[in-house]
mmCIF file of C-alpha atoms in Angstrom:
data_model
loop_
_atom_site.group_PDB
_atom_site.id
_atom_site.type_symbol
_atom_site.label_atom_id
_atom_site.label_comp_id
_atom_site.label_asym_id
_atom_site.label_seq_id
_atom_site.Cartn_x
_atom_site.Cartn_y
_atom_site.Cartn_z
ATOM 1 C CA MET A 1 110.554 120.146 68.743
ATOM 2 C CA LYS A 2 111.882 118.601 71.538
ATOM 3 C CA ILE A 3 110.652 115.529 72.949
ATOM 4 C CA LEU A 4 111.712 114.735 77.022
ATOM 5 C CA VAL A 5 111.011 111.221 77.798
ATOM 6 C CA PRO A 6 111.283 110.711 81.377
ATOM 7 C CA VAL A 7 112.136 106.557 81.901
ATOM 8 C CA LYS A 8 112.201 104.458 85.501
ATOM 9 C CA ARG A 9 114.925 102.361 86.424
ATOM 10 C CA VAL A 10 112.533 99.499 87.930
ATOM 11 C CA VAL A 11 112.393 95.825 89.145
ATOM 12 C CA ASP A 12 112.184 93.998 85.367
ATOM 13 C CA TYR A 13 108.860 92.443 84.948
ATOM 14 C CA ASN A 14 109.677 88.507 84.571
ATOM 15 C CA VAL A 15 111.078 88.945 88.352
ATOM 16 C CA LYS A 16 108.999 87.817 91.278
ATOM 17 C CA VAL A 17 108.705 90.842 93.629
ATOM 18 C CA ARG A 18 110.067 89.495 97.570
ATOM 19 C CA VAL A 19 109.452 91.237 100.703
ATOM 20 C CA LYS A 20 112.385 92.142 102.768
ATOM 21 C CA SER A 21 111.665 90.213 105.550
ATOM 22 C CA ASP A 22 111.346 93.082 108.006
ATOM 23 C CA GLY A 23 108.005 94.052 106.220
ATOM 24 C CA THR A 24 109.819 97.927 105.587
ATOM 25 C CA GLY A 25 109.338 97.640 101.260
ATOM 26 C CA VAL A 26 110.337 95.150 98.371
ATOM 27 C CA ASP A 27 113.817 93.522 98.266
ATOM 28 C CA ILE A 28 115.922 94.775 95.255
ATOM 29 C CA ALA A 29 119.584 93.051 96.552
ATOM 30 C CA ASN A 30 120.633 91.594 93.414
ATOM 31 C CA VAL A 31 117.374 91.401 91.627
ATOM 32 C CA LYS A 32 117.487 92.067 87.839
ATOM 33 C CA MET A 33 116.099 95.927 87.296
ATOM 34 C CA SER A 34 114.923 97.252 84.107
ATOM 35 C CA MET A 35 113.736 99.716 82.426
ATOM 36 C CA ASN A 36 109.688 100.828 83.408
ATOM 37 C CA PRO A 37 107.870 98.945 80.020
ATOM 38 C CA PHE A 38 105.502 102.437 79.621
ATOM 39 C CA ASP A 39 108.455 104.172 79.707
ATOM 40 C CA GLU A 40 110.065 102.051 77.429
ATOM 41 C CA ILE A 41 107.392 102.502 75.092
ATOM 42 C CA ALA A 42 107.110 106.238 75.403
ATOM 43 C CA VAL A 43 111.289 106.432 74.523
ATOM 44 C CA GLU A 44 109.756 104.008 71.152
ATOM 45 C CA GLU A 45 106.503 106.360 70.348
ATOM 46 C CA ALA A 46 108.892 109.487 70.582
ATOM 47 C CA VAL A 47 111.461 108.068 68.396
ATOM 48 C CA ARG A 48 109.164 106.888 65.571
ATOM 49 C CA LEU A 49 108.000 110.888 65.767
ATOM 50 C CA LYS A 50 111.495 112.092 65.375
ATOM 51 C CA GLU A 51 111.960 109.015 62.446
ATOM 52 C CA LYS A 52 108.641 110.746 60.665
ATOM 53 C CA GLY A 53 110.842 114.324 61.034
ATOM 54 C CA ALA A 54 108.082 115.915 63.310
ATOM 55 C CA ALA A 55 110.565 116.023 66.395
ATOM 56 C CA SER A 56 114.332 117.035 66.202
ATOM 57 C CA GLU A 57 115.918 115.776 69.454
ATOM 58 C CA VAL A 58 115.132 112.903 71.549
ATOM 59 C CA VAL A 59 116.230 113.913 75.618
ATOM 60 C CA ALA A 60 115.501 110.479 77.721
ATOM 61 C CA VAL A 61 115.805 111.283 81.758
ATOM 62 C CA SER A 62 115.789 109.574 84.987
ATOM 63 C CA CYS A 63 115.612 110.283 88.342
ATOM 64 C CA GLY A 64 116.847 107.825 91.364
ATOM 65 C CA VAL A 65 120.072 106.811 91.824
ATOM 66 C CA ALA A 66 122.934 105.790 89.915
ATOM 67 C CA GLN A 67 123.110 103.245 88.444
ATOM 68 C CA CYS A 68 120.236 104.707 86.422
ATOM 69 C CA GLN A 69 122.888 105.389 84.198
ATOM 70 C CA GLU A 70 121.728 102.114 82.825
ATOM 71 C CA THR A 71 117.972 102.364 82.807
ATOM 72 C CA LEU A 72 119.655 105.914 80.310
ATOM 73 C CA ARG A 73 121.917 104.031 78.263
ATOM 74 C CA THR A 74 118.993 101.318 77.002
ATOM 75 C CA ALA A 75 116.855 104.377 75.836
ATOM 76 C CA MET A 76 119.430 105.995 73.752
ATOM 77 C CA ALA A 77 120.625 102.848 72.788
ATOM 78 C CA ILE A 78 116.547 102.932 71.531
ATOM 79 C CA GLY A 79 117.152 106.303 69.954
ATOM 80 C CA ALA A 80 117.760 108.943 72.248
ATOM 81 C CA ASP A 81 119.690 111.672 70.902
ATOM 82 C CA ARG A 82 121.334 112.424 75.087
ATOM 83 C CA ALA A 83 119.969 111.917 78.258
ATOM 84 C CA ILE A 84 119.680 113.743 81.893
ATOM 85 C CA LEU A 85 120.445 111.548 85.542
ATOM 86 C CA VAL A 86 118.788 113.637 88.170
ATOM 87 C CA GLU A 87 121.224 112.121 90.808
ATOM 88 C CA THR A 88 119.807 110.837 94.313
ATOM 89 C CA THR A 89 119.429 108.106 97.424
ATOM 90 C CA GLU A 90 116.114 109.402 98.331
ATOM 91 C CA GLU A 91 113.459 108.249 98.246
ATOM 92 C CA LEU A 92 111.519 109.809 95.158
ATOM 93 C CA GLN A 93 107.881 109.731 95.453
ATOM 94 C CA PRO A 94 105.244 110.913 91.821
ATOM 95 C CA LEU A 95 104.897 114.402 94.089
ATOM 96 C CA ALA A 96 109.100 114.547 94.351
ATOM 97 C CA VAL A 97 109.331 113.364 90.987
ATOM 98 C CA ALA A 98 106.963 115.671 89.152
ATOM 99 C CA LYS A 99 108.934 118.575 90.784
ATOM 100 C CA LEU A 100 112.216 117.898 89.086
ATOM 101 C CA LEU A 101 111.144 117.081 85.820
ATOM 102 C CA LYS A 102 109.326 120.617 86.098
ATOM 103 C CA ALA A 103 112.312 122.114 86.388
ATOM 104 C CA LEU A 104 113.366 120.199 83.447
ATOM 105 C CA VAL A 105 111.196 121.345 81.323
ATOM 106 C CA ASP A 106 111.164 125.309 82.070
ATOM 107 C CA LYS A 107 115.377 124.173 81.714
ATOM 108 C CA GLU A 108 114.513 122.003 78.283
ATOM 109 C CA ALA A 109 111.764 124.440 77.056
ATOM 110 C CA PRO A 110 110.388 120.863 75.315
ATOM 111 C CA GLY A 111 107.749 120.683 72.615
ATOM 112 C CA LEU A 112 106.398 117.327 73.908
ATOM 113 C CA VAL A 113 107.108 115.299 77.368
ATOM 114 C CA ILE A 114 106.087 111.380 76.563
ATOM 115 C CA LEU A 115 106.120 109.195 79.728
ATOM 116 C CA GLY A 116 104.879 105.697 81.257
ATOM 117 C CA LYS A 117 100.833 106.035 82.616
ATOM 118 C CA GLN A 118 102.704 104.923 85.736
ATOM 119 C CA ALA A 119 105.843 102.705 86.414
ATOM 120 C CA ILE A 120 105.645 98.809 87.820
ATOM 121 C CA ASP A 121 106.647 99.087 90.589
ATOM 122 C CA ASP A 122 104.174 100.997 92.849
ATOM 123 C CA ASP A 123 101.480 101.160 90.147
ATOM 124 C CA CYS A 124 100.833 104.801 91.367
ATOM 125 C CA ASN A 125 99.668 106.514 87.521
ATOM 126 C CA GLN A 126 100.625 110.489 89.660
ATOM 127 C CA THR A 127 104.146 111.493 87.883
ATOM 128 C CA GLY A 128 102.055 112.228 84.610
ATOM 129 C CA GLN A 129 98.731 114.226 86.023
ATOM 130 C CA MET A 130 101.075 116.064 88.225
ATOM 131 C CA LEU A 131 104.072 117.683 85.647
ATOM 132 C CA ALA A 132 100.571 118.451 83.874
ATOM 133 C CA ALA A 133 99.406 120.655 86.538
ATOM 134 C CA LEU A 134 102.673 122.179 88.137
ATOM 135 C CA ALA A 135 103.623 123.410 84.740
ATOM 136 C CA ALA A 136 100.638 124.014 83.487
ATOM 137 C CA LEU A 137 100.269 122.189 80.754
ATOM 138 C CA PRO A 138 97.162 120.109 78.489
ATOM 139 C CA GLN A 139 97.612 116.456 78.963
ATOM 140 C CA GLY A 140 96.576 113.670 77.145
ATOM 141 C CA THR A 141 96.333 110.495 79.418
ATOM 142 C CA PHE A 142 96.806 106.511 78.343
ATOM 143 C CA ALA A 143 97.481 107.420 74.867
ATOM 144 C CA SER A 144 96.964 104.577 72.033
ATOM 145 C CA LYS A 145 97.384 106.831 69.341
ATOM 146 C CA LEU A 146 99.307 109.751 68.795
ATOM 147 C CA GLU A 147 99.365 112.452 65.486
ATOM 148 C CA VAL A 148 101.260 115.216 65.490
ATOM 149 C CA ASP A 149 98.775 117.976 63.572
ATOM 150 C CA GLY A 150 100.596 121.180 62.928
ATOM 151 C CA GLY A 151 101.828 123.416 66.181
ATOM 152 C CA ALA A 152 98.974 120.547 67.775
ATOM 153 C CA LEU A 153 98.330 116.497 68.642
ATOM 154 C CA LYS A 154 95.553 114.830 68.265
ATOM 155 C CA VAL A 155 96.231 111.623 71.320
ATOM 156 C CA THR A 156 93.776 108.710 71.411
ATOM 157 C CA ARG A 157 93.155 107.355 75.130
ATOM 158 C CA GLU A 158 91.657 104.040 76.289
ATOM 159 C CA ILE A 159 88.924 104.341 78.485
ATOM 160 C CA ASP A 160 86.161 102.845 80.717
ATOM 161 C CA GLY A 161 83.432 103.200 77.327
ATOM 162 C CA GLY A 162 86.100 102.997 74.794
ATOM 163 C CA LEU A 163 87.813 105.488 73.013
ATOM 164 C CA GLU A 164 88.290 109.524 72.830
ATOM 165 C CA THR A 165 90.315 111.518 71.236
ATOM 166 C CA VAL A 166 91.523 114.621 72.198
ATOM 167 C CA LYS A 167 93.364 117.410 70.744
ATOM 168 C CA LEU A 168 96.285 119.546 72.270
ATOM 169 C CA THR A 169 97.942 122.882 71.773
ATOM 170 C CA LEU A 170 101.261 121.891 72.008
ATOM 171 C CA PRO A 171 103.761 122.153 74.323
ATOM 172 C CA ALA A 172 101.740 119.386 76.071
ATOM 173 C CA ILE A 173 102.207 116.278 78.344
ATOM 174 C CA VAL A 174 101.154 112.151 77.335
ATOM 175 C CA THR A 175 101.102 109.321 78.923
ATOM 176 C CA THR A 176 101.822 106.071 77.250
ATOM 177 C CA ASP A 177 98.931 102.860 77.434
ATOM 178 C CA LEU A 178 99.924 99.626 76.506
ATOM 179 C CA ARG A 179 98.528 99.153 73.126
ATOM 180 C CA LEU A 180 100.452 102.288 71.201
ATOM 181 C CA ASN A 181 103.540 100.643 69.713
ATOM 182 C CA GLU A 182 105.501 97.466 70.822
ATOM 183 C CA PRO A 183 109.132 99.176 70.995
ATOM 184 C CA ARG A 184 111.578 97.747 68.981
ATOM 185 C CA TYR A 185 114.489 94.946 69.960
ATOM 186 C CA VAL A 186 117.317 97.489 70.917
ATOM 187 C CA THR A 187 120.368 95.725 68.817
ATOM 188 C CA LEU A 188 124.613 95.437 69.244
ATOM 189 C CA PRO A 189 125.569 98.281 67.081
ATOM 190 C CA ASN A 190 123.243 100.457 69.004
ATOM 191 C CA ILE A 191 124.000 99.856 72.453
ATOM 192 C CA MET A 192 127.795 100.612 71.300
ATOM 193 C CA LYS A 193 126.128 103.701 70.128
ATOM 194 C CA ALA A 194 124.726 104.967 73.026
ATOM 195 C CA LYS A 195 128.240 104.526 75.004
ATOM 196 C CA LYS A 196 129.530 107.912 73.074
ATOM 197 C CA LYS A 197 126.258 109.709 73.641
ATOM 198 C CA THR A 198 125.830 112.555 76.587
ATOM 199 C CA LEU A 199 124.600 111.876 79.524
ATOM 200 C CA ASP A 200 124.661 115.016 82.038
ATOM 201 C CA VAL A 201 124.008 114.300 85.741
ATOM 202 C CA VAL A 202 122.512 116.944 87.772
ATOM 203 C CA LYS A 203 121.253 116.580 91.952
ATOM 204 C CA PRO A 204 117.657 117.766 93.044
ATOM 205 C CA ALA A 205 119.579 120.676 94.832
ATOM 206 C CA ASP A 206 120.649 122.094 91.090
ATOM 207 C CA LEU A 207 117.312 122.520 90.424
ATOM 208 C CA GLY A 208 115.797 124.380 93.373
ATOM 209 C CA VAL A 209 113.704 120.928 93.790
ATOM 210 C CA ASP A 210 113.804 119.804 97.469
ATOM 211 C CA VAL A 211 112.861 115.809 96.949
ATOM 212 C CA THR A 212 111.997 114.870 100.786
ATOM 213 C CA PRO A 213 109.823 112.069 101.416
ATOM 214 C CA ARG A 214 105.762 112.882 102.518
ATOM 215 C CA ILE A 215 104.786 109.179 102.588
ATOM 216 C CA LYS A 216 105.742 106.991 105.356
ATOM 217 C CA THR A 217 105.359 103.853 104.475
ATOM 218 C CA LEU A 218 104.216 101.580 107.598
ATOM 219 C CA LYS A 219 104.533 97.795 106.220
ATOM 220 C CA VAL A 220 104.770 96.006 103.457
ATOM 221 C CA ALA A 221 103.517 92.493 102.785
ATOM 222 C CA GLU A 222 102.509 89.573 100.678
ATOM 223 C CA PRO A 223 98.601 88.790 99.624
ATOM 224 C CA PRO A 224 97.557 85.811 101.346
ATOM 225 C CA LYS A 225 98.233 82.961 99.945
ATOM 226 C CA ARG A 226 94.906 81.442 97.580
ATOM 227 C CA SER A 227 93.665 78.479 99.423
ATOM 228 C CA ALA A 228 92.570 75.465 97.017
ATOM 229 C CA GLY A 229 89.009 75.298 95.152
ATOM 230 C CA ILE A 230 86.686 72.843 95.889
ATOM 231 C CA LYS A 231 84.334 71.103 93.653
ATOM 232 C CA VAL A 232 80.509 70.689 95.161
ATOM 233 C CA PRO A 233 77.922 68.281 93.859
ATOM 234 C CA ASP A 234 74.768 70.213 93.111
ATOM 235 C CA VAL A 235 73.720 73.799 92.942
ATOM 236 C CA ALA A 236 72.320 73.405 96.508
ATOM 237 C CA THR A 237 75.843 72.651 97.689
ATOM 238 C CA LEU A 238 77.301 75.349 96.048
ATOM 239 C CA VAL A 239 74.805 78.281 97.400
ATOM 240 C CA ASP A 240 74.811 76.813 101.021
ATOM 241 C CA LYS A 241 78.704 77.436 101.274
ATOM 242 C CA LEU A 242 78.392 80.892 99.803
ATOM 243 C CA LYS A 243 76.120 81.608 102.378
ATOM 244 C CA ASN A 244 77.700 79.968 105.303
ATOM 245 C CA GLU A 245 81.535 79.291 104.394
ATOM 246 C CA ALA A 246 82.615 82.193 102.412
ATOM 247 C CA LYS A 247 79.327 84.802 103.278
ATOM 248 C CA VAL A 248 79.493 86.858 100.228
ATOM 249 C CA ILE A 249 76.094 86.357 99.706
#
């Protein structure tokens, strides 16, 4: 079984993002970039399935600018066998990414697609579900446990009320949650080996996909700064302030 793992290059989660002075977006100049944490979990899970003998090949995919090759090399250092970059300078929105992945699913014919449930930059949580709809494949979202069972896949999902286990026929789409696994530490020898692995570059036009943005961002602004809290002498004063100043009751 071949596993396809889409990964996204995002601002590192340790970096405090800054909004551009003109409000057009987030400033990423001279900012550390890394692999989306949920996608890193997806790569780790795919590699673990290969190590168990449930998969024969792990293919990492990224869509975006040329610098995404660094993210793909990280995926190959974790254990992916090869990588594909769909290179474009266009702003990619979830539907466009899903269409690109659909074209790659048709081309590569994987038995399983594992991707992060959401990216930490836009928090959309849409690409996996859109891909499942476009490819007409079963999906298991917010996965905290995966088990390959013959030609099927058991997915334990995190839901509001606890856990839900679903059984999917392969091929299928799975999106990862935080508790699925803890990604391994990437060692220097594996980083060196990753440099020798195959990385193919294609354009959206090669896949026959139009990635023109359909949504326009009007303005990006930082959240308002929180004012300092105050102490009150008794409950009556608290209720009075909540009612007359905060106006929440």
